[in-house]
Short mmCIF file of C-alpha atoms in Angstrom, two decimals:
data_model
loop_
_atom_site.label_atom_id
_atom_site.label_comp_id
_atom_site.label_asym_id
_atom_site.label_seq_id
_atom_site.Cartn_x
_atom_site.Cartn_y
_atom_site.Cartn_z
CA MET P 1 144.25 140.19 140.07
CA ALA P 2 141.44 142.61 139.45
CA ASN P 3 142.63 143.36 135.94
CA SER P 4 142.61 139.70 134.79
CA PRO P 5 139.97 138.78 132.18
CA ASN P 6 136.98 136.83 133.38
CA VAL P 7 137.31 133.30 131.95
CA SER P 8 134.66 131.61 134.09
CA GLU P 9 131.80 132.41 131.71
CA PRO P 10 131.65 131.35 128.03
CA PRO P 11 130.98 134.08 125.50
CA GLY P 12 127.28 134.84 125.08
CA ASP P 13 125.11 135.07 121.99
CA GLU P 14 126.07 138.69 121.66
CA ASP P 15 129.74 137.80 121.00
CA ARG P 16 129.51 137.26 117.26
CA GLY P 17 132.86 138.59 116.10
CA GLY P 18 136.17 136.81 115.79
CA GLY P 19 134.67 133.41 114.92
CA ARG P 20 133.29 132.87 118.43
CA VAL P 21 130.74 130.10 118.95
CA ARG P 22 127.21 130.97 120.05
CA TRP P 23 127.32 128.71 123.07
CA ARG P 24 123.66 128.76 124.02
CA ARG P 25 122.55 127.92 120.50
CA PHE P 26 125.23 125.21 120.28
CA ALA P 27 123.89 123.65 123.47
CA VAL P 28 120.31 123.71 122.17
CA LEU P 29 121.37 121.92 119.00
CA THR P 30 123.64 119.32 120.60
CA VAL P 31 121.60 118.30 123.64
CA PRO P 32 118.88 116.49 121.61
CA ALA P 33 121.51 114.57 119.63
CA VAL P 34 123.31 113.56 122.82
CA ALA P 35 120.00 112.50 124.36
CA VAL P 36 119.15 110.29 121.37
CA THR P 37 122.59 108.69 121.43
CA ALA P 38 122.31 108.06 125.17
CA GLY P 39 118.83 106.61 124.69
CA LEU P 40 120.10 104.18 122.06
CA GLY P 41 122.97 103.22 124.35
CA ILE P 42 120.54 102.45 127.18
CA ALA P 43 118.33 100.50 124.76
CA LEU P 44 121.33 98.46 123.64
CA ALA P 45 122.28 97.72 127.23
CA GLN P 46 118.75 96.66 128.09
CA GLY P 47 118.36 94.56 124.95
CA VAL P 48 115.19 96.31 123.79
CA LEU P 49 116.33 97.02 120.24
CA ALA P 50 114.87 95.06 117.36
CA ALA P 51 116.91 91.95 116.56
CA SER P 52 118.32 89.84 119.39
CA PHE P 53 121.42 89.07 117.32
CA ALA P 54 123.92 90.94 115.14
CA VAL P 55 122.39 91.19 111.68
CA SER P 56 124.38 90.39 108.54
CA GLY P 57 125.41 92.95 105.96
CA GLN P 58 122.74 91.73 103.55
CA GLN P 59 119.03 92.35 103.39
CA PHE P 60 116.70 89.63 102.09
CA LYS P 61 113.34 89.66 100.34
CA VAL P 62 110.17 87.93 101.49
CA SER P 63 106.92 87.54 99.60
CA ALA P 64 103.67 85.69 100.25
CA LYS P 65 100.40 85.31 98.39
CA SER P 66 98.65 86.17 101.63
CA LEU P 67 99.30 86.70 105.33
CA GLU P 68 96.70 86.40 108.07
CA GLY P 69 97.68 87.50 111.55
CA GLU P 70 96.17 87.82 115.01
CA GLY P 71 97.67 90.44 117.33
CA PHE P 72 99.47 92.96 115.13
CA ALA P 73 101.94 95.67 116.22
CA GLN P 74 104.33 97.89 114.25
CA TYR P 75 106.92 100.39 115.50
CA GLY P 76 110.30 101.88 114.68
CA SER P 77 113.47 100.44 116.13
CA VAL P 78 117.14 99.81 115.42
CA ASP P 79 119.12 96.68 114.48
CA VAL P 80 122.84 96.34 115.17
CA ASN P 81 125.41 94.60 112.95
CA ALA P 82 128.69 92.94 113.92
CA ARG P 83 130.48 96.30 113.58
CA GLN P 84 128.10 97.78 116.18
CA GLU P 85 126.57 100.02 113.51
CA LEU P 86 122.95 101.02 114.07
CA ILE P 87 120.42 100.25 111.32
CA PRO P 88 116.93 101.82 111.46
CA VAL P 89 114.07 99.38 110.84
CA ALA P 90 110.31 99.13 111.06
CA VAL P 91 109.39 96.15 113.24
CA THR P 92 106.25 94.24 112.31
CA ALA P 93 105.23 91.91 115.13
CA ILE P 94 102.39 89.36 114.93
CA ARG P 95 101.31 87.06 117.73
CA GLU P 96 99.96 84.30 115.45
CA ALA P 97 100.51 84.33 111.67
CA LYS P 98 99.68 82.15 108.67
CA LEU P 99 101.33 82.70 105.29
CA ASN P 100 100.42 81.14 101.96
CA SER P 101 103.02 80.60 99.21
CA LEU P 102 105.97 81.98 101.17
CA CYS P 103 109.17 82.90 99.30
CA GLN P 104 112.45 84.12 100.78
CA SER P 105 115.50 85.09 98.75
CA VAL P 106 118.94 86.58 99.26
CA VAL P 107 121.59 87.35 96.65
CA THR P 108 125.32 87.22 97.43
CA THR P 109 127.95 88.55 95.05
CA LEU P 110 131.22 86.59 95.21
CA PRO P 111 134.56 87.36 93.54
CA VAL P 112 135.05 85.58 90.20
CA ILE P 113 131.77 83.61 90.57
CA GLY P 114 129.42 86.59 90.55
CA ASP P 115 125.86 86.51 91.89
CA ILE P 116 124.67 83.51 93.92
CA SER P 117 121.00 83.27 94.88
CA LEU P 118 119.52 81.35 97.80
CA ASN P 119 115.78 80.76 97.49
CA LEU P 120 113.48 79.24 100.08
CA THR P 121 109.83 78.41 99.45
CA ALA P 122 107.11 76.86 101.63
CA GLY P 123 103.38 76.91 102.24
CA GLN P 124 102.25 76.10 98.72
CA LYS P 125 99.53 73.71 99.93
CA THR P 126 99.46 74.05 103.73
CA PRO P 127 100.08 77.55 105.15
CA VAL P 128 103.29 78.40 106.95
CA GLU P 129 102.53 78.97 110.65
CA ALA P 130 104.47 81.27 112.98
CA SER P 131 104.00 82.41 116.56
CA ASN P 132 105.51 85.55 118.09
CA LEU P 133 106.78 86.61 114.66
CA PHE P 134 109.04 89.69 114.41
CA VAL P 135 110.21 91.07 111.07
CA ASP P 136 112.71 93.96 110.99
CA ALA P 137 112.00 95.50 107.60
CA THR P 138 112.96 98.52 105.52
CA GLN P 139 110.19 98.09 102.94
CA LEU P 140 106.72 96.53 102.96
CA ALA P 141 104.02 96.48 100.27
CA GLY P 142 100.69 94.74 99.72
CA ASP P 143 96.94 95.13 100.14
CA ALA P 144 96.18 95.27 103.86
CA VAL P 145 93.02 95.11 105.98
CA PHE P 146 93.20 95.80 109.72
CA SER P 147 90.67 95.14 112.46
CA ASN P 148 90.34 97.71 115.29
CA ILE P 149 93.55 99.51 114.36
CA GLU P 150 95.15 102.16 116.59
CA ILE P 151 97.47 104.56 114.75
CA GLY P 152 99.84 106.90 116.59
CA ARG P 153 100.03 104.99 119.86
CA ASP P 154 103.14 105.35 122.02
CA ALA P 155 105.44 102.46 121.12
CA SER P 156 106.15 101.66 124.77
CA THR P 157 102.46 100.99 125.50
CA LEU P 158 101.64 98.44 122.76
CA ASP P 159 99.64 95.46 124.06
CA LYS P 160 97.98 93.70 121.12
CA GLY P 161 101.00 92.00 119.57
CA PRO P 162 103.47 89.54 121.10
CA ALA P 163 104.41 90.15 124.74
CA ASP P 164 107.79 91.67 123.81
CA ALA P 165 106.44 93.82 120.97
CA GLN P 166 107.11 97.26 122.41
CA GLY P 167 109.39 100.08 121.30
CA MET P 168 110.96 103.09 122.96
CA GLN P 169 108.83 105.62 124.82
CA ASP P 170 107.49 108.57 122.80
CA LEU P 171 108.04 106.84 119.44
CA PHE P 172 105.21 106.39 116.92
CA ALA P 173 103.54 102.99 116.67
CA GLN P 174 100.35 101.29 115.54
CA GLN P 175 98.55 98.09 116.45
CA ALA P 176 95.44 96.10 115.55
CA ASP P 177 93.47 93.06 116.68
CA SER P 178 94.14 91.36 113.33
CA VAL P 179 95.65 91.97 109.90
CA THR P 180 95.26 90.44 106.45
CA ILE P 181 97.78 91.30 103.73
CA SER P 182 97.46 90.10 100.14
CA ASN P 183 100.40 90.05 97.71
CA LEU P 184 102.87 90.73 100.51
CA GLN P 185 106.34 91.98 99.54
CA GLN P 186 108.95 93.10 102.04
CA THR P 187 112.67 93.68 102.33
CA ALA P 188 114.14 92.89 105.73
CA TRP P 189 117.29 92.65 107.83
CA ALA P 190 116.07 90.02 110.29
CA THR P 191 113.22 87.70 111.27
CA ASN P 192 112.58 86.22 114.71
CA ALA P 193 109.86 83.75 115.69
CA GLY P 194 108.96 81.71 118.73
CA THR P 195 107.94 78.86 116.42
CA PHE P 196 108.11 78.71 112.62
CA LYS P 197 106.40 75.76 110.91
CA LEU P 198 107.37 75.53 107.23
CA SER P 199 105.16 73.06 105.38
CA GLY P 200 106.58 71.84 102.06
CA LEU P 201 109.95 73.51 102.63
CA SER P 202 112.25 73.73 99.60
CA MET P 203 115.66 75.44 99.43
CA ASN P 204 117.66 76.07 96.27
CA ILE P 205 121.00 77.73 95.52
CA SER P 206 121.75 78.84 91.98
CA LYS P 207 124.01 81.16 90.00
CA GLY P 208 122.60 84.48 88.93
CA LYS P 209 120.16 86.91 90.48
CA LYS P 210 116.85 85.17 91.28
CA GLU P 211 114.71 86.98 93.82
CA CYS P 212 111.15 86.61 95.12
CA PHE P 213 110.22 89.95 93.53
#
């Protein structure tokens, strides 16, 4: 069948008429996206993404008069909710942390009732203590001082924070021997800690919108 058209090769870049796809350019654009998706799939399978549980559909706010930490690491990662949706976060990991005047709040809007606020406070007199603390946040603010900070380190090579505080290879990260943050304010999806000692714990539920900041 010498006269049959050659269908073994896709049209090249030169075939621009008739709505034909530029296959080489299409491949260049799609391969990175496929690689990222595959990388996230592998990360999910290996359990190296941020939270070790499915996060809720609500973010919460955390504030503290001050935070003092030994062994600080920060890197980008992804949380997963119950619908298996991926949520980008910045993980802040601290090996040993002390927080003064801690406040945590979350607001839930219910049919008919409206806004319901849950507020938790602790550490007014004796600091809250946490070990191997991980916070998966989308916003963080405050006045920070770092000791021996390394900015731009590969996330897979972090070694100053908790033992499990490492991200995916080639991603941006930073770490420091210690950190002090005054007037801390952050919005987060999840918090993990090896131990979490809340001195003077108080929890309150009330109608209306009452947040830490």
